[in-house]
């Protein structure tokens, strides 16, 4: 902003806008969240124009909380934790306290240009370092400075950026759909591998010759993990990984964990050999799986399956990845505040088990397919990242007066 293009000016939000902060009705009154009024949180800011919310509120909630309406077309911006996520109200609506509604009061400001200006602005420099987390308040929002050309130039730039961003977003959308298609391809391959006779009901399922239904408890040793006491620092070191749900990152082979045990800690934990199947059995990430690539241990949120030589570890990994297994796991979990399946019920879960040679063939085919899909996914993700960088580059050119 120190070298502004000719005719541009620095404007403070306080000088060109009015800012309105949303509210959250009391969670203690369930009726407040039984209405039909759109009420946005940051997770709802998914597109340029927003007219859907994951939660809706009642007229009573609006009245009792003294909430102010945000008219259709208003510029919205998140300013708590997730900074600078913007959108426009696609209808009359309300927002929570993490979203600011920005009303233009200067007739020489184009709201769509202001949207791009806020996207280009480094909002983090307005964050109070004394406050925990990336959060602004209304006072800080008012201090935000943006660079503004004359109105005609704003409109010209908006026209170019709108057209360019629309093409880029369409390309990103296609790539995101390609990623979903790859997930569907993998699940289709798993379905064919573990349900070769295409019968969806286990009661009528005719297993191929030589296959058997086996419970997890029959084919391996089931171990629920534990966490050695944090009060004893000697239990922790760098020798053995202590796997937690967050360490199961989608890769098949898991070798590293955010917490590691010393030899003493490992001796006081539940030891798991290499090629142990790890399955999260509690919480929002229930069903996440991994295959340990080293000797280690796991915490109490994970059940481990150690082979008794009747199954190939990679075969069981792919069975557990399938929709069939994921559905029976969650179906048999108790639906309390957090879904959880205990060791006893987990041990009863049944899988189709072919002879070892066929397990090897199936695992080999799925392993190769999985690697090819992973490579394609990485390629698509790189392309998406490149498109996002292109948008940043266009913004930079625009605000340097080079567009």
Short mmCIF file of C-alpha atoms in Angstrom, two decimals:
data_model
loop_
_atom_site.label_atom_id
_atom_site.label_comp_id
_atom_site.label_asym_id
_atom_site.label_seq_id
_atom_site.Cartn_x
_atom_site.Cartn_y
_atom_site.Cartn_z
CA UNK A 1 0.00 0.00 0.00
CA UNK A 2 3.04 2.30 0.17
CA UNK A 3 3.25 2.49 -3.65
CA UNK A 4 -0.35 3.02 -4.68
CA UNK A 5 -1.25 3.26 -8.36
CA UNK A 6 -2.13 6.76 -9.50
CA UNK A 7 -5.59 7.86 -8.36
CA UNK A 8 -5.88 5.17 -5.65
CA UNK A 9 -6.47 6.00 -1.97
CA UNK A 10 -6.21 4.20 1.37
CA UNK A 11 -9.62 3.88 3.04
CA UNK A 12 -10.46 2.66 6.53
CA UNK A 13 -13.50 0.42 6.88
CA UNK A 14 -14.75 2.80 9.55
CA UNK A 15 -14.92 5.62 6.98
CA UNK A 16 -16.68 3.73 4.18
CA UNK A 17 -18.84 1.11 5.94
CA UNK A 18 -21.07 0.33 8.89
CA UNK A 19 -20.30 -2.96 10.61
CA UNK A 20 -22.89 -5.19 12.29
CA UNK A 21 -21.95 -8.22 14.37
CA UNK A 22 -24.26 -11.23 14.67
CA UNK A 23 -25.34 -13.11 17.79
CA UNK A 24 -25.93 -16.66 19.02
CA UNK A 25 -29.22 -17.43 20.81
CA UNK A 26 -28.97 -19.31 24.10
CA UNK A 27 -28.22 -23.00 23.57
CA UNK A 28 -30.18 -23.72 26.73
CA UNK A 29 -33.45 -23.13 24.86
CA UNK A 30 -33.89 -25.88 22.26
CA UNK A 31 -36.91 -24.10 20.77
CA UNK A 32 -34.64 -21.26 19.63
CA UNK A 33 -33.14 -23.64 17.05
CA UNK A 34 -36.41 -25.10 15.75
CA UNK A 35 -37.36 -22.27 13.38
CA UNK A 36 -36.97 -21.53 9.67
CA UNK A 37 -34.75 -18.43 9.72
CA UNK A 38 -31.32 -18.73 8.09
CA UNK A 39 -28.59 -18.28 10.71
CA UNK A 40 -25.03 -18.47 9.41
CA UNK A 41 -21.85 -19.70 11.04
CA UNK A 42 -18.41 -19.68 9.40
CA UNK A 43 -18.84 -23.23 8.08
CA UNK A 44 -21.78 -21.99 5.99
CA UNK A 45 -19.65 -19.52 4.00
CA UNK A 46 -19.02 -21.99 1.19
CA UNK A 47 -19.88 -19.97 -1.90
CA UNK A 48 -20.03 -16.39 -3.12
CA UNK A 49 -23.76 -16.10 -2.39
CA UNK A 50 -25.10 -17.94 0.67
CA UNK A 51 -28.74 -18.73 1.34
CA UNK A 52 -28.43 -22.01 3.28
CA UNK A 53 -27.37 -22.62 6.87
CA UNK A 54 -26.64 -25.82 8.78
CA UNK A 55 -28.70 -24.43 11.67
CA UNK A 56 -31.88 -22.34 11.64
CA UNK A 57 -33.43 -20.23 14.36
CA UNK A 58 -36.96 -19.33 15.43
CA UNK A 59 -38.71 -15.96 15.46
CA UNK A 60 -38.67 -16.16 19.26
CA UNK A 61 -34.88 -16.53 19.24
CA UNK A 62 -34.58 -13.41 17.09
CA UNK A 63 -36.89 -11.43 19.37
CA UNK A 64 -35.42 -12.57 22.71
CA UNK A 65 -31.81 -12.17 21.52
CA UNK A 66 -32.53 -8.81 19.88
CA UNK A 67 -30.93 -9.93 16.63
CA UNK A 68 -30.70 -7.63 13.63
CA UNK A 69 -31.51 -8.85 10.15
CA UNK A 70 -28.87 -8.91 7.43
CA UNK A 71 -30.54 -7.93 4.13
CA UNK A 72 -30.01 -9.86 0.91
CA UNK A 73 -26.89 -8.73 -0.95
CA UNK A 74 -24.91 -7.70 2.16
CA UNK A 75 -21.18 -8.43 2.25
CA UNK A 76 -20.24 -10.87 5.03
CA UNK A 77 -16.82 -11.62 6.52
CA UNK A 78 -15.59 -13.98 9.23
CA UNK A 79 -13.30 -12.41 11.82
CA UNK A 80 -12.81 -15.02 14.55
CA UNK A 81 -10.30 -17.89 14.23
CA UNK A 82 -10.99 -18.17 10.50
CA UNK A 83 -10.13 -14.68 9.28
CA UNK A 84 -11.35 -13.11 6.07
CA UNK A 85 -13.72 -15.73 4.72
CA UNK A 86 -16.23 -13.71 2.69
CA UNK A 87 -19.59 -14.18 1.00
CA UNK A 88 -22.73 -12.23 0.15
CA UNK A 89 -26.12 -12.84 1.76
CA UNK A 90 -28.21 -14.68 -0.83
CA UNK A 91 -31.39 -13.80 1.07
CA UNK A 92 -32.41 -11.94 4.23
CA UNK A 93 -30.72 -13.79 7.08
CA UNK A 94 -28.95 -13.67 10.47
CA UNK A 95 -25.40 -14.57 11.54
CA UNK A 96 -23.54 -15.62 14.65
CA UNK A 97 -20.98 -13.48 16.48
CA UNK A 98 -18.05 -14.67 14.34
CA UNK A 99 -19.40 -13.00 11.19
CA UNK A 100 -19.52 -9.29 10.41
CA UNK A 101 -22.13 -7.84 8.08
CA UNK A 102 -20.52 -4.96 6.18
CA UNK A 103 -22.82 -2.20 4.87
CA UNK A 104 -21.39 0.26 2.32
CA UNK A 105 -22.09 3.90 3.26
CA UNK A 106 -19.84 5.53 0.64
CA UNK A 107 -21.51 5.75 -2.80
CA UNK A 108 -18.08 5.62 -4.45
CA UNK A 109 -17.39 2.09 -3.17
CA UNK A 110 -18.39 -1.00 -5.15
CA UNK A 111 -19.23 -3.77 -2.67
CA UNK A 112 -17.85 -6.46 -4.98
CA UNK A 113 -14.56 -4.60 -5.25
CA UNK A 114 -14.47 -4.26 -1.46
CA UNK A 115 -14.89 -8.04 -1.26
CA UNK A 116 -11.77 -8.50 -3.41
CA UNK A 117 -9.96 -5.82 -1.40
CA UNK A 118 -10.63 -7.68 1.84
CA UNK A 119 -9.46 -10.95 0.25
CA UNK A 120 -6.19 -9.20 -0.65
CA UNK A 121 -5.69 -7.55 2.75
CA UNK A 122 -3.45 -9.16 5.37
CA UNK A 123 -5.95 -9.28 8.23
CA UNK A 124 -3.58 -11.02 10.61
CA UNK A 125 -1.65 -7.80 11.19
CA UNK A 126 -4.74 -6.42 12.93
CA UNK A 127 -4.87 -9.32 15.40
CA UNK A 128 -4.06 -8.45 18.99
CA UNK A 129 -1.15 -10.73 19.89
CA UNK A 130 -2.25 -10.64 23.53
CA UNK A 131 -5.47 -12.42 22.56
CA UNK A 132 -5.29 -16.20 22.17
CA UNK A 133 -6.18 -17.31 18.65
CA UNK A 134 -6.64 -15.36 15.44
CA UNK A 135 -9.52 -13.08 16.40
CA UNK A 136 -10.56 -9.52 15.64
CA UNK A 137 -13.19 -7.39 17.37
CA UNK A 138 -15.42 -4.63 16.05
CA UNK A 139 -12.87 -1.96 16.90
CA UNK A 140 -10.15 -3.80 15.01
CA UNK A 141 -12.48 -4.36 12.05
CA UNK A 142 -13.05 -0.62 11.81
CA UNK A 143 -9.29 -0.03 11.62
CA UNK A 144 -8.78 -2.27 8.58
CA UNK A 145 -7.35 -0.33 5.66
CA UNK A 146 -7.97 -1.15 2.00
CA UNK A 147 -6.67 0.45 -1.18
CA UNK A 148 -9.38 1.91 -3.43
CA UNK A 149 -9.24 3.25 -6.99
CA UNK A 150 -11.94 5.51 -8.47
CA UNK A 151 -15.36 3.88 -8.87
CA UNK A 152 -15.03 3.33 -12.64
CA UNK A 153 -11.72 1.52 -12.12
CA UNK A 154 -13.26 -0.58 -9.35
CA UNK A 155 -16.01 -1.67 -11.71
CA UNK A 156 -13.51 -2.48 -14.48
CA UNK A 157 -11.37 -4.60 -12.14
CA UNK A 158 -14.43 -6.40 -10.73
CA UNK A 159 -15.49 -7.32 -14.28
CA UNK A 160 -12.08 -8.86 -15.05
CA UNK A 161 -11.74 -10.67 -11.71
CA UNK A 162 -15.32 -11.97 -11.76
CA UNK A 163 -14.84 -13.52 -15.19
CA UNK A 164 -11.40 -14.96 -14.35
CA UNK A 165 -12.42 -16.29 -10.93
CA UNK A 166 -15.57 -17.89 -12.37
CA UNK A 167 -13.47 -19.86 -14.88
CA UNK A 168 -10.94 -20.83 -12.22
CA UNK A 169 -13.68 -21.89 -9.76
CA UNK A 170 -15.31 -24.01 -12.45
CA UNK A 171 -12.00 -25.78 -13.06
CA UNK A 172 -11.57 -26.33 -9.31
CA UNK A 173 -15.11 -27.69 -9.08
CA UNK A 174 -14.35 -30.23 -11.83
CA UNK A 175 -11.18 -31.34 -10.02
CA UNK A 176 -13.04 -31.67 -6.71
CA UNK A 177 -15.62 -33.85 -8.46
CA UNK A 178 -12.78 -35.93 -9.92
CA UNK A 179 -11.51 -36.47 -6.35
CA UNK A 180 -14.95 -37.69 -5.29
CA UNK A 181 -15.10 -39.97 -8.34
CA UNK A 182 -11.80 -41.55 -7.27
CA UNK A 183 -13.25 -42.28 -3.81
CA UNK A 184 -16.25 -43.90 -5.48
CA UNK A 185 -13.95 -45.93 -7.75
CA UNK A 186 -12.10 -47.28 -4.71
CA UNK A 187 -15.32 -48.18 -2.92
CA UNK A 188 -16.65 -49.86 -6.06
CA UNK A 189 -13.50 -51.98 -6.26
CA UNK A 190 -13.81 -52.89 -2.56
CA UNK A 191 -17.47 -53.85 -3.05
CA UNK A 192 -16.58 -56.16 -5.94
CA UNK A 193 -13.67 -57.69 -4.02
CA UNK A 194 -15.56 -58.50 -0.83
CA UNK A 195 -19.01 -59.10 -2.28
CA UNK A 196 -18.20 -60.94 -5.52
CA UNK A 197 -21.67 -62.46 -5.79
CA UNK A 198 -23.29 -59.03 -5.48
CA UNK A 199 -25.64 -59.95 -2.63
CA UNK A 200 -26.12 -57.05 -0.22
CA UNK A 201 -27.67 -58.99 2.66
CA UNK A 202 -25.44 -61.21 4.78
CA UNK A 203 -28.37 -63.50 5.58
CA UNK A 204 -28.65 -64.52 1.94
CA UNK A 205 -24.99 -64.10 1.08
CA UNK A 206 -23.61 -67.08 -0.80
CA UNK A 207 -19.87 -67.03 -0.19
CA UNK A 208 -17.59 -68.11 -3.00
CA UNK A 209 -16.12 -71.59 -2.61
CA UNK A 210 -13.48 -71.68 0.13
CA UNK A 211 -14.60 -68.41 1.75
CA UNK A 212 -15.88 -68.22 5.34
CA UNK A 213 -17.54 -65.68 7.62
CA UNK A 214 -15.18 -65.02 10.51
CA UNK A 215 -15.43 -62.64 13.46
CA UNK A 216 -12.47 -60.37 14.18
CA UNK A 217 -12.02 -62.19 17.47
CA UNK A 218 -11.65 -65.51 15.65
CA UNK A 219 -8.94 -64.39 13.25
CA UNK A 220 -6.76 -62.29 15.52
CA UNK A 221 -5.98 -60.98 18.98
CA UNK A 222 -7.97 -57.84 19.82
CA UNK A 223 -6.18 -55.27 21.97
CA UNK A 224 -7.61 -51.99 23.22
CA UNK A 225 -4.84 -49.47 23.67
CA UNK A 226 -3.88 -47.49 26.72
CA UNK A 227 -1.95 -44.31 27.51
CA UNK A 228 1.01 -44.59 29.90
CA UNK A 229 0.85 -41.99 32.66
CA UNK A 230 1.90 -38.53 31.54
CA UNK A 231 2.98 -37.93 35.13
CA UNK A 232 6.01 -40.11 34.49
CA UNK A 233 8.17 -38.33 31.90
CA UNK A 234 10.45 -41.39 31.72
CA UNK A 235 7.67 -43.22 29.86
CA UNK A 236 8.03 -40.87 26.90
CA UNK A 237 10.89 -40.63 24.43
CA UNK A 238 11.57 -41.33 20.76
CA UNK A 239 11.81 -45.10 20.47
CA UNK A 240 8.22 -46.30 19.91
CA UNK A 241 5.20 -44.48 18.41
CA UNK A 242 2.04 -44.19 20.53
CA UNK A 243 -0.66 -44.05 17.85
CA UNK A 244 -3.72 -41.85 18.36
CA UNK A 245 -6.72 -41.26 16.01
CA UNK A 246 -5.10 -38.09 14.66
CA UNK A 247 -2.09 -40.15 13.50
CA UNK A 248 -4.26 -42.24 11.19
CA UNK A 249 -4.06 -39.77 8.32
CA UNK A 250 -5.58 -41.79 5.47
CA UNK A 251 -2.37 -43.56 4.44
CA UNK A 252 -2.28 -47.32 4.67
CA UNK A 253 1.09 -47.72 6.41
CA UNK A 254 1.50 -45.61 9.57
CA UNK A 255 5.01 -45.29 10.98
CA UNK A 256 4.98 -41.99 12.85
CA UNK A 257 2.97 -40.58 15.77
CA UNK A 258 2.83 -37.19 17.46
CA UNK A 259 3.62 -38.88 20.81
CA UNK A 260 6.36 -41.45 21.27
CA UNK A 261 7.30 -43.80 24.09
CA UNK A 262 10.64 -44.69 25.62
CA UNK A 263 11.64 -48.33 26.11
CA UNK A 264 10.29 -48.06 29.68
CA UNK A 265 7.00 -46.59 28.45
CA UNK A 266 6.70 -49.26 25.77
CA UNK A 267 7.20 -51.97 28.40
CA UNK A 268 4.34 -50.40 30.40
CA UNK A 269 2.04 -50.08 27.37
CA UNK A 270 0.27 -52.63 25.16
CA UNK A 271 2.80 -53.78 22.63
CA UNK A 272 1.78 -54.02 19.00
CA UNK A 273 3.98 -55.65 16.36
CA UNK A 274 4.50 -54.34 12.86
CA UNK A 275 1.52 -55.00 10.50
CA UNK A 276 -1.07 -54.59 13.26
CA UNK A 277 -4.45 -53.22 12.08
CA UNK A 278 -5.44 -50.04 13.97
CA UNK A 279 -9.12 -49.00 14.06
CA UNK A 280 -10.57 -45.97 15.85
CA UNK A 281 -13.55 -47.14 17.91
CA UNK A 282 -14.83 -43.97 19.57
CA UNK A 283 -15.82 -40.44 18.65
CA UNK A 284 -16.32 -38.49 15.46
CA UNK A 285 -13.45 -40.28 13.72
CA UNK A 286 -14.77 -43.78 14.48
CA UNK A 287 -13.82 -46.12 11.64
CA UNK A 288 -10.51 -44.46 10.73
CA UNK A 289 -7.96 -47.17 10.05
CA UNK A 290 -4.25 -47.70 9.56
CA UNK A 291 -1.68 -50.45 9.36
CA UNK A 292 1.30 -50.07 11.69
CA UNK A 293 4.57 -50.06 9.77
CA UNK A 294 6.67 -50.46 12.93
CA UNK A 295 6.44 -51.91 16.43
CA UNK A 296 4.53 -49.51 18.66
CA UNK A 297 1.47 -48.99 20.83
CA UNK A 298 -1.86 -47.15 20.68
CA UNK A 299 -4.13 -45.23 23.01
CA UNK A 300 -7.50 -46.30 24.39
CA UNK A 301 -9.45 -44.81 21.47
CA UNK A 302 -8.06 -47.47 19.15
CA UNK A 303 -8.66 -51.21 18.92
CA UNK A 304 -5.81 -53.18 17.39
CA UNK A 305 -6.11 -56.52 15.56
CA UNK A 306 -2.98 -58.69 15.64
CA UNK A 307 -2.98 -61.54 13.12
CA UNK A 308 -2.96 -65.17 14.20
CA UNK A 309 -1.72 -66.10 10.69
CA UNK A 310 -5.21 -66.68 9.24
CA UNK A 311 -5.28 -63.35 7.41
CA UNK A 312 -3.04 -61.07 5.40
CA UNK A 313 -2.83 -57.69 7.13
CA UNK A 314 -3.34 -55.70 3.93
CA UNK A 315 -6.39 -57.80 3.10
CA UNK A 316 -7.98 -56.95 6.47
CA UNK A 317 -7.02 -53.28 5.99
CA UNK A 318 -9.02 -53.12 2.76
CA UNK A 319 -11.95 -55.01 4.30
CA UNK A 320 -12.04 -52.42 7.10
CA UNK A 321 -11.86 -49.62 4.53
CA UNK A 322 -14.97 -50.90 2.74
CA UNK A 323 -18.43 -49.40 3.19
CA UNK A 324 -19.62 -52.83 4.38
CA UNK A 325 -17.29 -52.83 7.40
CA UNK A 326 -17.67 -49.13 8.14
CA UNK A 327 -21.47 -49.55 8.24
CA UNK A 328 -21.48 -52.59 10.56
CA UNK A 329 -18.93 -50.92 12.84
CA UNK A 330 -21.08 -47.81 13.26
CA UNK A 331 -24.32 -49.81 13.41
CA UNK A 332 -22.99 -51.79 16.38
CA UNK A 333 -21.59 -48.73 18.18
CA UNK A 334 -23.64 -47.40 21.09
CA UNK A 335 -25.14 -44.04 20.16
CA UNK A 336 -24.36 -41.98 23.24
CA UNK A 337 -22.94 -38.43 23.13
CA UNK A 338 -20.03 -39.98 21.25
CA UNK A 339 -20.40 -43.19 19.20
CA UNK A 340 -18.37 -45.98 20.79
CA UNK A 341 -17.99 -49.72 20.26
CA UNK A 342 -16.49 -51.75 23.09
CA UNK A 343 -13.98 -54.55 22.70
CA UNK A 344 -16.60 -57.30 23.12
CA UNK A 345 -18.89 -56.00 20.37
CA UNK A 346 -15.93 -55.12 18.17
CA UNK A 347 -14.63 -58.70 18.42
CA UNK A 348 -17.97 -60.01 17.12
CA UNK A 349 -17.87 -58.03 13.86
CA UNK A 350 -17.77 -60.46 10.94
CA UNK A 351 -15.86 -60.27 7.69
CA UNK A 352 -15.73 -62.47 4.56
CA UNK A 353 -12.44 -64.40 4.61
CA UNK A 354 -11.07 -66.27 1.57
CA UNK A 355 -8.07 -68.64 1.63
CA UNK A 356 -4.67 -66.98 2.17
CA UNK A 357 -3.63 -67.20 -1.48
CA UNK A 358 -6.79 -65.42 -2.59
CA UNK A 359 -6.34 -62.85 0.17
CA UNK A 360 -2.88 -62.12 -1.25
CA UNK A 361 -4.27 -61.71 -4.77
CA UNK A 362 -7.07 -59.40 -3.63
CA UNK A 363 -4.75 -57.35 -1.41
CA UNK A 364 -2.18 -57.03 -4.21
CA UNK A 365 -4.78 -55.81 -6.72
CA UNK A 366 -6.33 -53.33 -4.26
CA UNK A 367 -2.91 -52.13 -3.11
CA UNK A 368 -1.89 -51.28 -6.69
CA UNK A 369 -5.24 -49.61 -7.36
CA UNK A 370 -4.97 -47.64 -4.11
CA UNK A 371 -1.48 -46.39 -5.01
CA UNK A 372 -2.65 -45.29 -8.47
CA UNK A 373 -5.65 -43.50 -6.97
CA UNK A 374 -3.44 -41.82 -4.37
CA UNK A 375 -1.10 -40.56 -7.12
CA UNK A 376 -4.05 -39.19 -9.10
CA UNK A 377 -5.45 -37.51 -5.98
CA UNK A 378 -2.11 -35.82 -5.27
CA UNK A 379 -2.03 -34.60 -8.86
CA UNK A 380 -5.55 -33.18 -8.62
CA UNK A 381 -4.77 -31.53 -5.28
CA UNK A 382 -1.66 -29.90 -6.75
CA UNK A 383 -3.76 -28.58 -9.65
CA UNK A 384 -6.33 -27.16 -7.20
CA UNK A 385 -3.55 -25.51 -5.21
CA UNK A 386 -2.12 -24.03 -8.43
CA UNK A 387 -5.52 -22.58 -9.32
CA UNK A 388 -5.80 -21.02 -5.84
CA UNK A 389 -2.34 -19.50 -6.31
CA UNK A 390 -3.45 -18.14 -9.68
CA UNK A 391 -6.34 -16.34 -7.95
CA UNK A 392 -3.87 -14.79 -5.48
CA UNK A 393 -1.64 -13.75 -8.36
CA UNK A 394 -4.55 -12.06 -10.15
CA UNK A 395 -5.49 -10.21 -6.95
CA UNK A 396 -1.90 -9.03 -6.52
CA UNK A 397 -1.84 -7.70 -10.09
CA UNK A 398 -5.18 -5.98 -9.58
CA UNK A 399 -4.06 -4.13 -6.45
CA UNK A 400 -0.75 -3.18 -7.98
CA UNK A 401 -2.60 -1.51 -10.85
CA UNK A 402 -1.32 -4.04 -13.41
CA UNK A 403 -4.60 -5.68 -14.43
#
